[in-house]
Coordinates of C-alpha atoms in Angstrom, one line a residue:
M518 CA -17.9 29.4 -30.5
C519 CA -17.2 33.0 -30.3
I520 CA -19.9 35.1 -28.0
R521 CA -20.5 37.1 -31.3
D522 CA -21.4 34.1 -33.4
S523 CA -24.8 33.6 -31.1
L524 CA -25.8 37.3 -31.3
S525 CA -28.7 38.4 -32.9
D526 CA -28.7 41.5 -35.6
A527 CA -29.9 44.0 -32.6
Q528 CA -27.2 42.3 -30.4
H529 CA -24.5 42.6 -32.8
Q530 CA -25.2 46.3 -32.9
D531 CA -24.7 46.4 -29.2
W532 CA -21.4 44.5 -29.6
E533 CA -20.4 47.1 -32.1
A534 CA -21.2 49.8 -29.6
M535 CA -19.4 48.2 -26.8
E536 CA -16.4 47.6 -29.0
Q537 CA -16.6 51.5 -29.7
Q538 CA -16.5 52.1 -25.9
A539 CA -13.9 49.3 -25.0
V540 CA -11.2 49.9 -22.7
K541 CA -8.1 50.2 -25.1
T542 CA -4.7 48.8 -24.4
D543 CA -1.5 47.7 -26.5
V544 CA -1.4 44.1 -24.6
L545 CA -4.0 42.2 -22.6
V546 CA -2.4 39.7 -20.4
V547 CA -4.6 36.9 -19.2
G548 CA -3.2 35.4 -16.0
G549 CA -1.6 36.9 -13.2
G550 CA 0.9 34.4 -11.8
P551 CA 4.7 35.1 -11.8
V552 CA 4.6 34.6 -15.8
G553 CA 1.8 37.1 -16.4
L554 CA 3.3 39.6 -14.0
S555 CA 6.7 39.2 -15.7
L556 CA 5.4 40.2 -19.1
A557 CA 3.3 43.0 -17.8
G558 CA 5.9 44.3 -16.1
D559 CA 8.5 43.9 -18.8
L560 CA 6.2 45.6 -21.4
G561 CA 5.7 48.3 -19.0
W562 CA 9.5 48.5 -18.6
R563 CA 9.6 48.8 -22.5
G564 CA 7.0 51.7 -22.2
H565 CA 3.7 49.9 -23.4
A566 CA 0.3 50.1 -22.2
C567 CA -0.8 46.9 -20.9
V568 CA -3.9 45.3 -18.7
L569 CA -3.4 42.2 -16.8
I570 CA -6.6 40.4 -15.6
E571 CA -6.6 37.7 -13.1
Q572 CA -9.7 35.9 -11.9
G573 CA -8.3 35.2 -8.3
D574 CA -7.2 37.8 -5.7
G575 CA -3.7 38.0 -6.4
V576 CA -2.9 36.5 -2.9
V577 CA -0.6 33.2 -3.0
R578 CA -1.9 31.1 -0.4
Q579 CA 0.4 27.7 -1.5
A580 CA 3.6 28.6 -2.7
K581 CA 4.1 26.2 -5.8
M582 CA 7.7 27.3 -6.3
D583 CA 10.5 28.5 -4.3
G584 CA 13.4 28.5 -6.4
V585 CA 14.5 31.6 -8.8
G586 CA 17.0 30.7 -11.4
V587 CA 20.3 32.3 -12.5
R588 CA 18.5 33.4 -15.8
T589 CA 15.3 34.5 -14.2
M590 CA 17.6 36.6 -12.0
E591 CA 19.4 38.3 -14.6
F592 CA 16.2 39.4 -15.9
C593 CA 15.5 40.9 -12.2
R594 CA 18.5 42.4 -12.8
R595 CA 17.4 44.0 -15.6
W596 CA 14.4 45.1 -14.1
G597 CA 16.1 46.6 -11.1
I598 CA 14.5 44.1 -8.4
V599 CA 17.3 42.2 -7.4
G600 CA 17.4 43.9 -3.8
D601 CA 14.0 43.1 -3.5
V602 CA 14.3 39.2 -4.1
E603 CA 17.3 39.4 -1.7
G604 CA 15.3 41.2 0.6
S605 CA 12.5 38.8 0.9
D606 CA 11.1 37.3 4.0
Y607 CA 13.1 33.8 3.3
N608 CA 15.9 33.1 5.9
R609 CA 19.1 33.4 3.9
A610 CA 21.2 31.8 6.6
Y611 CA 19.1 28.7 6.4
P612 CA 21.2 25.7 4.9
Q613 CA 20.2 24.3 1.6
D614 CA 21.3 20.9 1.5
N615 CA 19.5 18.2 -0.1
V616 CA 19.0 15.2 2.4
Y617 CA 18.3 11.5 1.5
L618 CA 16.6 9.5 4.5
T619 CA 14.4 6.6 5.7
T620 CA 13.0 9.1 8.3
L621 CA 14.4 12.0 10.2
D622 CA 15.1 10.0 13.3
G623 CA 16.1 6.7 11.0
Y624 CA 18.8 6.4 8.6
E625 CA 20.4 9.2 6.6
L626 CA 21.4 7.7 3.3
G627 CA 23.0 10.6 1.5
R628 CA 23.4 14.5 1.3
Q629 CA 24.3 16.8 -1.2
P630 CA 25.6 20.2 0.5
M631 CA 24.4 23.5 -0.6
P632 CA 25.3 26.6 0.8
A633 CA 22.8 29.2 2.5
M634 CA 21.8 32.0 0.3
Q635 CA 23.9 34.3 2.3
D636 CA 26.9 32.1 1.7
D637 CA 26.3 31.5 -2.1
R638 CA 28.2 33.5 -4.8
P639 CA 27.5 33.8 -8.5
P640 CA 28.9 31.4 -10.8
P641 CA 31.6 32.8 -12.9
E642 CA 29.2 32.8 -16.0
S643 CA 26.8 35.5 -14.4
P644 CA 26.6 38.4 -12.4
Q645 CA 23.7 36.7 -10.5
K646 CA 22.9 33.5 -8.7
R647 CA 20.0 31.5 -8.3
E648 CA 17.8 32.7 -5.0
R649 CA 15.3 31.0 -2.5
C650 CA 12.2 33.1 -2.9
P651 CA 8.9 31.1 -2.6
Q652 CA 6.0 32.1 -4.7
N653 CA 4.3 34.0 -1.9
M654 CA 7.0 36.1 -1.7
F655 CA 8.2 36.5 -5.3
D656 CA 4.6 37.3 -6.7
P657 CA 4.4 40.4 -4.6
I658 CA 7.8 41.5 -5.6
L659 CA 6.6 41.2 -9.5
Q660 CA 3.3 42.8 -8.7
K661 CA 5.2 46.0 -7.0
F662 CA 7.5 45.9 -10.4
A663 CA 4.4 45.8 -12.6
R664 CA 2.5 48.4 -10.9
S665 CA 5.4 50.6 -11.1
R666 CA 5.4 50.8 -14.7
P667 CA 3.5 53.5 -16.2
G668 CA 0.3 52.2 -18.4
V669 CA 0.3 49.0 -16.7
S670 CA -2.7 48.0 -15.0
L671 CA -3.4 44.7 -12.7
R672 CA -7.1 44.0 -12.4
Y673 CA -8.0 41.2 -9.9
G674 CA -11.4 39.1 -9.7
Q675 CA -11.5 39.4 -13.3
R676 CA -12.4 36.3 -15.6
L677 CA -12.0 36.0 -19.3
L678 CA -15.2 34.8 -21.0
D679 CA -14.2 34.8 -24.7
F680 CA -12.4 36.9 -27.7
E681 CA -12.1 37.2 -31.1
Q682 CA -9.5 38.7 -33.2
D683 CA -9.1 40.4 -36.7
A684 CA -6.7 42.2 -38.8
E685 CA -6.1 45.1 -36.5
G686 CA -6.3 43.4 -32.8
V687 CA -8.2 41.5 -30.4
T688 CA -11.5 42.1 -28.7
A689 CA -11.9 40.4 -25.5
T690 CA -15.1 40.1 -22.9
V691 CA -14.2 40.0 -19.4
E692 CA -16.4 39.3 -16.4
H693 CA -15.8 40.7 -12.9
A694 CA -16.3 37.4 -10.9
A695 CA -18.1 39.4 -7.9
T696 CA -20.6 41.5 -9.6
G697 CA -21.0 39.5 -12.9
V698 CA -20.4 43.1 -14.5
R699 CA -19.0 42.6 -18.2
T700 CA -16.2 44.8 -19.8
V701 CA -15.0 44.8 -23.2
Y702 CA -11.3 45.3 -24.0
R703 CA -10.0 46.2 -27.3
A704 CA -6.1 45.4 -27.3
R705 CA -3.7 44.9 -30.1
Y706 CA -2.5 41.8 -28.9
L707 CA -3.7 39.1 -26.0
V708 CA -1.2 36.6 -24.3
G709 CA -2.7 33.8 -22.1
C710 CA -0.5 33.2 -19.2
D711 CA -3.5 31.5 -17.7
G712 CA -1.9 28.0 -16.6
G713 CA -2.4 24.4 -17.4
R714 CA -6.2 24.7 -17.9
S715 CA -5.8 27.7 -20.1
T716 CA -8.9 29.2 -21.5
V717 CA -6.9 31.2 -24.3
R718 CA -5.3 27.9 -25.3
E719 CA -8.9 26.3 -25.4
R720 CA -10.2 28.9 -27.4
L721 CA -7.4 29.1 -29.9
G722 CA -8.1 25.2 -30.4
I723 CA -4.2 24.3 -29.4
G724 CA -3.8 20.7 -28.4
M725 CA -0.9 19.5 -26.0
Q726 CA 1.1 16.4 -26.3
G727 CA 3.4 14.6 -24.1
K728 CA 3.5 11.7 -21.5
G729 CA 0.5 13.1 -19.7
V730 CA 0.0 12.4 -16.1
L731 CA 3.1 11.2 -13.9
T732 CA 1.6 11.5 -10.6
H733 CA -1.1 12.9 -8.3
T734 CA 0.4 14.5 -5.7
T735 CA -0.4 16.4 -2.4
N736 CA 1.0 19.4 -0.9
V737 CA 0.6 20.4 2.7
I738 CA 2.1 23.7 3.9
F739 CA 2.4 23.1 7.9
R740 CA 3.6 25.4 10.7
C741 CA 6.2 23.8 13.0
A742 CA 8.5 26.2 14.8
G743 CA 10.7 23.5 16.4
F744 CA 10.6 21.2 13.6
N745 CA 14.4 20.7 13.4
A746 CA 14.7 19.9 17.0
L747 CA 12.7 16.8 16.5
H748 CA 15.7 14.8 15.0
D749 CA 19.5 14.5 15.2
K750 CA 20.2 15.1 11.5
V751 CA 22.0 18.6 10.3
P752 CA 19.4 20.7 9.1
G753 CA 18.8 20.6 5.4
Y754 CA 16.6 22.5 2.8
R755 CA 15.0 19.2 1.2
Y756 CA 14.4 16.1 3.1
M757 CA 13.7 13.2 0.9
F758 CA 11.9 10.1 2.3
V759 CA 12.7 6.6 0.7
G760 CA 10.4 3.8 1.2
A761 CA 10.1 0.4 -0.4
Q762 CA 8.8 1.8 -3.7
G763 CA 11.1 4.8 -3.9
V764 CA 10.8 8.4 -2.8
W765 CA 7.4 8.8 -1.4
A766 CA 7.5 12.4 0.0
T767 CA 9.7 15.3 0.5
I768 CA 9.7 18.1 3.1
V769 CA 11.0 21.3 2.2
A770 CA 11.8 24.5 4.3
I771 CA 9.5 26.8 2.6
N772 CA 10.4 30.0 4.6
G773 CA 13.5 28.8 6.4
N774 CA 12.0 29.4 9.6
D775 CA 8.6 27.8 11.1
Q776 CA 7.0 26.8 7.9
W777 CA 7.5 23.5 5.9
R778 CA 5.9 22.2 2.4
M779 CA 5.3 18.3 2.7
S780 CA 4.6 16.7 -0.6
I781 CA 3.1 13.2 -0.8
I782 CA 3.9 11.7 -4.1
G783 CA 1.4 9.4 -5.4
T784 CA 0.9 7.3 -8.7
A785 CA -0.2 8.3 -12.0
D786 CA -3.2 5.7 -11.7
E787 CA -5.1 6.8 -8.7
R788 CA -5.9 10.1 -7.1
K789 CA -6.3 10.0 -3.4
V790 CA -7.9 12.4 -1.1
Y791 CA -6.9 12.6 2.5
G792 CA -8.3 14.1 5.6
D793 CA -6.1 16.4 8.0
D794 CA -5.5 13.4 10.2
E795 CA -3.9 11.3 7.5
L796 CA -1.8 14.1 6.4
K797 CA -0.5 14.7 9.9
A798 CA 0.1 10.6 9.8
F799 CA 2.3 11.2 6.8
A800 CA 4.3 13.8 8.5
H801 CA 4.7 11.7 11.5
R802 CA 6.0 8.9 9.3
A803 CA 8.3 10.9 7.7
V804 CA 10.1 12.3 11.0
G805 CA 9.6 9.0 12.7
R806 CA 7.7 10.3 15.7
V807 CA 4.5 12.3 16.6
F808 CA 4.8 15.7 16.8
E809 CA 2.4 18.9 16.9
L810 CA 2.0 20.9 13.4
E811 CA -0.5 23.3 12.3
I812 CA -1.8 22.5 8.9
L813 CA -2.1 26.1 6.8
S814 CA -2.9 25.0 3.4
I815 CA -3.6 21.7 1.3
L816 CA -3.1 21.5 -2.7
R817 CA -3.9 18.4 -4.5
W818 CA -2.6 18.9 -7.9
T819 CA -1.6 16.5 -11.0
R820 CA 2.1 16.3 -12.0
I821 CA 2.0 16.3 -16.0
E822 CA 4.6 16.4 -19.1
Q823 CA 3.0 18.0 -22.0
V824 CA 3.8 20.7 -24.5
A825 CA 1.5 22.7 -26.4
D826 CA 1.2 22.0 -30.4
A827 CA 1.4 25.6 -30.9
Y828 CA 2.3 29.0 -28.9
G829 CA -0.2 31.0 -30.6
R830 CA -2.1 32.1 -33.6
D831 CA -2.1 35.5 -35.4
R832 CA -2.4 38.0 -32.6
V833 CA -3.1 35.7 -29.7
F834 CA -0.3 33.9 -27.8
I835 CA 0.3 31.7 -24.6
A836 CA 3.2 31.5 -22.3
G837 CA 4.1 29.7 -19.1
D838 CA 2.0 26.5 -18.0
A839 CA -0.6 27.5 -20.6
C840 CA 1.9 26.1 -23.2
H841 CA 4.1 23.5 -21.1
L842 CA 3.2 21.6 -17.8
T843 CA 6.4 19.7 -16.3
S844 CA 7.3 18.0 -12.9
P845 CA 8.7 20.5 -10.7
T846 CA 11.8 18.1 -10.3
G847 CA 14.1 20.6 -11.6
G848 CA 12.8 24.1 -10.7
L849 CA 12.3 24.9 -14.5
G850 CA 8.5 25.5 -14.7
M851 CA 8.2 28.9 -13.5
N852 CA 11.8 30.1 -14.8
T853 CA 11.0 29.0 -18.1
G854 CA 7.7 30.4 -18.4
I855 CA 9.4 33.7 -17.6
G856 CA 11.8 33.0 -20.4
D857 CA 8.5 32.8 -22.7
A858 CA 7.2 36.2 -21.3
V859 CA 10.6 37.9 -22.0
D860 CA 10.8 36.5 -25.6
I861 CA 7.5 37.2 -26.7
S862 CA 7.5 40.8 -24.9
W863 CA 10.4 42.2 -26.9
K864 CA 9.1 41.0 -30.0
L865 CA 5.5 42.5 -29.4
S866 CA 7.3 45.6 -28.4
A867 CA 8.9 45.6 -32.0
C868 CA 5.7 45.3 -33.7
L869 CA 3.9 47.8 -31.5
E870 CA 6.5 50.2 -32.4
G871 CA 6.5 49.5 -36.3
W872 CA 9.8 48.1 -36.6
G873 CA 9.1 44.4 -36.0
G874 CA 8.1 41.8 -39.0
P875 CA 5.8 38.9 -39.1
A876 CA 8.6 36.7 -38.8
L877 CA 9.5 38.3 -35.5
L878 CA 6.0 37.0 -33.9
A879 CA 6.4 33.8 -35.6
S880 CA 9.6 33.2 -34.3
Y881 CA 8.4 33.0 -30.8
G882 CA 7.0 29.6 -30.8
I883 CA 9.9 28.0 -33.1
E884 CA 12.4 29.4 -30.3
R885 CA 10.4 28.4 -27.1
R886 CA 8.9 25.2 -28.1
P887 CA 12.3 23.4 -28.3
I888 CA 13.1 24.6 -25.0
A889 CA 9.8 23.2 -23.5
H890 CA 10.4 19.7 -24.7
R891 CA 14.0 20.0 -23.3
I892 CA 13.1 21.0 -19.8
T893 CA 10.0 18.9 -19.4
R894 CA 12.0 15.7 -20.5
F895 CA 14.7 16.6 -18.1
S896 CA 12.3 17.4 -15.3
T897 CA 10.6 13.8 -15.7
S898 CA 13.9 12.0 -16.0
N899 CA 14.6 13.6 -12.2
L900 CA 11.4 12.1 -11.1
E901 CA 12.1 8.9 -12.8
V902 CA 15.5 8.7 -10.7
M903 CA 13.4 9.3 -7.3
Q904 CA 11.0 6.6 -8.3
Q905 CA 13.5 4.1 -9.6
V906 CA 15.8 3.8 -6.7
P907 CA 17.5 0.2 -6.5
H908 CA 17.3 -2.1 -3.3
T909 CA 15.0 0.4 -1.3
A910 CA 13.0 -2.6 0.5
Q911 CA 16.3 -3.3 2.4
V912 CA 17.3 0.4 3.6
F913 CA 15.3 -0.1 6.9
E914 CA 17.1 -3.5 8.0
A915 CA 19.8 -3.6 10.4
G916 CA 23.1 -5.2 9.8
E917 CA 25.4 -5.5 7.0
A918 CA 22.8 -6.2 4.3
G919 CA 21.0 -2.9 5.4
D920 CA 23.9 -0.9 5.2
R921 CA 24.9 -2.2 1.8
A922 CA 21.4 -1.2 0.7
R923 CA 21.6 2.2 2.3
A924 CA 25.0 2.9 0.7
Q925 CA 23.6 2.0 -2.7
V926 CA 20.4 3.9 -2.5
G927 CA 22.4 7.2 -1.2
Q928 CA 24.9 6.7 -4.0
A929 CA 22.1 6.4 -6.5
L930 CA 20.0 9.2 -5.6
S931 CA 23.4 11.2 -5.1
D932 CA 24.4 10.6 -8.6
G933 CA 21.1 10.4 -10.4
L934 CA 20.0 14.0 -8.8
R935 CA 23.4 15.6 -9.1
K936 CA 22.2 16.9 -12.6
E937 CA 19.3 18.4 -10.7
W938 CA 21.2 20.3 -8.2
F939 CA 24.0 21.7 -10.6
S940 CA 21.6 21.9 -13.9
K941 CA 23.4 25.6 -15.0
N942 CA 23.2 24.4 -18.6
M943 CA 19.4 24.0 -18.2
H944 CA 19.1 27.6 -17.2
L945 CA 21.6 29.5 -19.3
G946 CA 22.3 27.2 -22.5
N947 CA 19.0 27.5 -23.9
R948 CA 20.1 28.4 -27.3
Y949 CA 17.6 28.9 -30.5
T950 CA 19.0 26.9 -33.3
G951 CA 16.2 27.1 -36.0
S952 CA 15.1 30.7 -35.5
P953 CA 14.0 32.8 -38.7
V954 CA 15.4 35.9 -37.0
C955 CA 19.0 34.6 -36.1
V956 CA 21.6 34.4 -39.0
Y957 CA 23.3 31.1 -38.9
D958 CA 26.5 31.3 -41.4
E959 CA 28.7 28.9 -39.7
P960 CA 29.0 25.2 -40.2
E961 CA 28.0 23.2 -37.3
S962 CA 27.6 19.9 -36.5
P963 CA 23.9 18.5 -35.8
E964 CA 25.5 15.8 -33.5
Q965 CA 27.4 18.5 -31.3
I966 CA 24.4 20.9 -31.1
Q967 CA 22.2 17.7 -29.9
A968 CA 24.6 16.7 -27.3
E969 CA 25.1 20.4 -26.0
F970 CA 21.1 20.6 -25.9
L971 CA 20.9 17.2 -23.9
D972 CA 23.6 18.2 -21.4
A973 CA 22.1 19.7 -18.2
V974 CA 25.1 20.7 -16.2
N975 CA 28.3 21.8 -18.4
Y976 CA 27.5 25.6 -19.6
R977 CA 29.8 26.7 -22.2
P978 CA 29.4 30.6 -23.0
G979 CA 29.7 31.3 -26.3
T980 CA 28.3 33.9 -29.1
R981 CA 27.1 31.4 -31.8
P982 CA 23.7 33.0 -33.1
G983 CA 20.8 32.0 -30.9
A984 CA 22.9 31.6 -27.8
R985 CA 22.5 33.7 -24.6
A986 CA 25.2 36.5 -24.8
P987 CA 27.9 35.8 -22.3
H988 CA 28.4 37.8 -19.2
A989 CA 32.0 39.6 -18.6
W990 CA 32.6 42.4 -16.5
L991 CA 33.3 45.8 -17.8
E992 CA 35.7 48.5 -16.6
D993 CA 33.1 50.5 -15.0
G994 CA 31.9 47.5 -13.1
R995 CA 28.6 46.5 -15.0
S996 CA 28.2 43.3 -16.6
T997 CA 27.9 42.9 -20.2
L998 CA 24.4 42.0 -19.6
D999 CA 23.5 45.4 -18.5
L1000 CA 23.9 46.7 -21.8
F1001 CA 21.0 44.4 -23.1
G1002 CA 17.4 44.9 -23.1
R1003 CA 15.8 47.9 -24.9
G1004 CA 17.2 47.5 -28.7
F1005 CA 19.9 45.5 -30.3
V1006 CA 23.4 46.0 -29.2
L1007 CA 26.3 45.6 -31.6
M1008 CA 29.4 44.4 -29.8
S1009 CA 32.2 45.5 -31.6
D1010 CA 36.1 45.1 -31.0
A1011 CA 37.1 48.6 -30.2
A1012 CA 40.1 48.6 -33.0
H1013 CA 37.1 47.8 -35.6
T1014 CA 34.0 49.8 -34.7
G1015 CA 34.2 51.9 -37.9
E1016 CA 33.5 48.8 -40.0
A1017 CA 30.3 48.7 -38.8
A1018 CA 29.1 52.5 -40.2
A1019 CA 26.9 50.6 -43.1
L1020 CA 25.0 48.3 -40.7
L1021 CA 24.3 51.1 -38.4
A1022 CA 23.1 53.3 -41.3
A1023 CA 20.9 50.4 -42.7
A1024 CA 19.3 49.8 -39.0
E1025 CA 18.6 53.6 -38.6
A1026 CA 17.0 53.9 -42.1
A1027 CA 14.9 50.7 -41.3
G1028 CA 13.8 52.1 -38.0
V1029 CA 15.4 49.4 -36.2
P1030 CA 16.9 50.3 -32.8
V1031 CA 20.7 49.4 -32.7
R1032 CA 23.5 50.8 -30.9
Q1033 CA 27.1 49.9 -30.8
H1034 CA 29.2 49.2 -27.9
A1035 CA 32.9 49.3 -28.3
M1036 CA 34.6 46.3 -26.6
R1037 CA 38.1 47.2 -24.9
E1038 CA 38.3 44.9 -22.3
P1039 CA 40.4 41.8 -23.1
E1040 CA 38.1 39.4 -21.1
V1041 CA 35.1 41.0 -23.1
I1042 CA 36.7 40.6 -26.5
A1043 CA 37.6 36.9 -25.7
A1044 CA 34.4 36.0 -24.2
Y1045 CA 32.4 37.6 -27.3
Q1046 CA 34.9 35.5 -29.9
K1047 CA 34.5 37.6 -33.0
R1048 CA 34.9 41.1 -34.1
H1049 CA 31.1 41.8 -34.2
V1050 CA 28.2 40.4 -32.5
L1051 CA 24.6 41.5 -32.9
V1052 CA 22.7 40.8 -29.5
R1053 CA 19.1 40.9 -29.5
P1054 CA 16.9 42.9 -26.7
D1055 CA 16.5 39.6 -24.9
G1056 CA 20.0 39.0 -24.8
H1057 CA 20.4 36.3 -27.3
V1058 CA 22.9 36.5 -29.9
A1059 CA 21.1 37.2 -33.5
W1060 CA 24.7 37.4 -35.8
R1061 CA 28.2 37.5 -35.3
G1062 CA 31.0 37.6 -37.8
D1063 CA 34.8 38.9 -38.0
A1064 CA 33.5 40.8 -41.3
M1065 CA 30.3 42.9 -41.8
P1066 CA 28.0 41.0 -44.0
R1067 CA 28.0 42.0 -47.7
D1068 CA 24.3 43.2 -47.3
P1069 CA 24.1 44.9 -44.1
A1070 CA 20.4 45.9 -45.1
A1071 CA 19.3 42.2 -45.5
L1072 CA 21.0 41.2 -42.3
V1073 CA 18.8 44.2 -40.5
K1074 CA 15.7 42.9 -42.4
T1075 CA 16.1 39.7 -41.0
V1076 CA 16.9 40.2 -37.4
A1077 CA 13.9 42.6 -37.4
G1078 CA 11.6 39.8 -38.8
H1079 CA 10.8 40.9 -42.3

């Protein structure tokens, strides 16, 4: 029930007075994690006023993520913060191998070598590469970016109580956690980036579907400066410990120096609360010996696979964990959430500027929900590989039988998890295939679309509508991706730029921002496949063709959401 429903007539008058005095903004963002910060920063980058409220203090005490995916780094490139990510406190010389073991002083079962951040290079398909930047380092970078944008305000210690919306906007009541003082905000739109227990989703009455609870897990951040001196293994980023029932724990280098994150993987049936001595005993078991460690923080959390039934209603939307909960076995939760933020941001911007139509906002959930289903199923499948390792009971045995079991377990983990370590297509291959604001006028095989959707590894750049527009280097040293972000860009073969005059005129008449870029480099022309490719502000293809459409005005209306 909305607060207003319970008010007397006199209180209604007070409410209306408060509404007139409300803090005005274009968009109210609820939730100050990486998704909310990305949305606030991107809206500010687009020139819109935005207030972000967060009930916490903005300090990350337990880094729940540490991998920034290649697509997210492309957005960081757009925002001008790549240098901040690369300059974070993570030790960029630290090895990134994934190692499978019984214990650190026991048997090594297998290893997936990975380069240190300083030695890694971008793949051919992107100007950026994935980065190791834990949330306690990444969130402050996003905070700095958001605060640098005029019109963006970050307000911590603020809790959303309720909201209601009408034809013109959203009125929200927010309470200051420390003082109890309430503030009314009046925004054109509201976006809930407030996590798995989203107040915004709950108030909208949106349910979630999926497998539900997968495991109850405990994370422990501990300090041990000489951790890698405790064993004889080549140092790795992630150590995965195999017991009789599969992988029971992992320890990762959370800063590449003296801090480590141990995750004790429980079951779906039983939530256990461990004391400090028990947690230290788990660490001793993983290493294979007693050693000194300082526990810095403990986080008990539930691994869940669920996707929201809808991504918003009318003028209120949800993004990130508020609309999809996934196992972190794949590193896709935050990265997908930032993709949500970029998608809804440019569409809100278009509507705030007056050229975006109703189908634009409706397309948000249509485009992003299939991606959520894709990443949650993929991430759970990686967890299942860890849980269903064969012959684990024999890995501790000496002799030939043990050797065979260890080889089989190492091979099973290496083969099964390779798709997780090299999941390029999960980051770059998210194509929108049923969007009302893309134009699909070429025959395609549903079987081929489904196969590409399920393929986690093999990314095939292209310009079919809905796909991420491909990267190629321009003569001036920029990437084609550097052309995208503000409005639409019509990529046209330089020999055929004049053919687009009617489309550009139709866009100007409709107030839709479209600028043309003449493709001259052979590599760019080859990458874009058609003479003309219309790229959206989020860098996805809206339309392509070797000839202009018969009705350019209709094309402009479609891609703008009318």
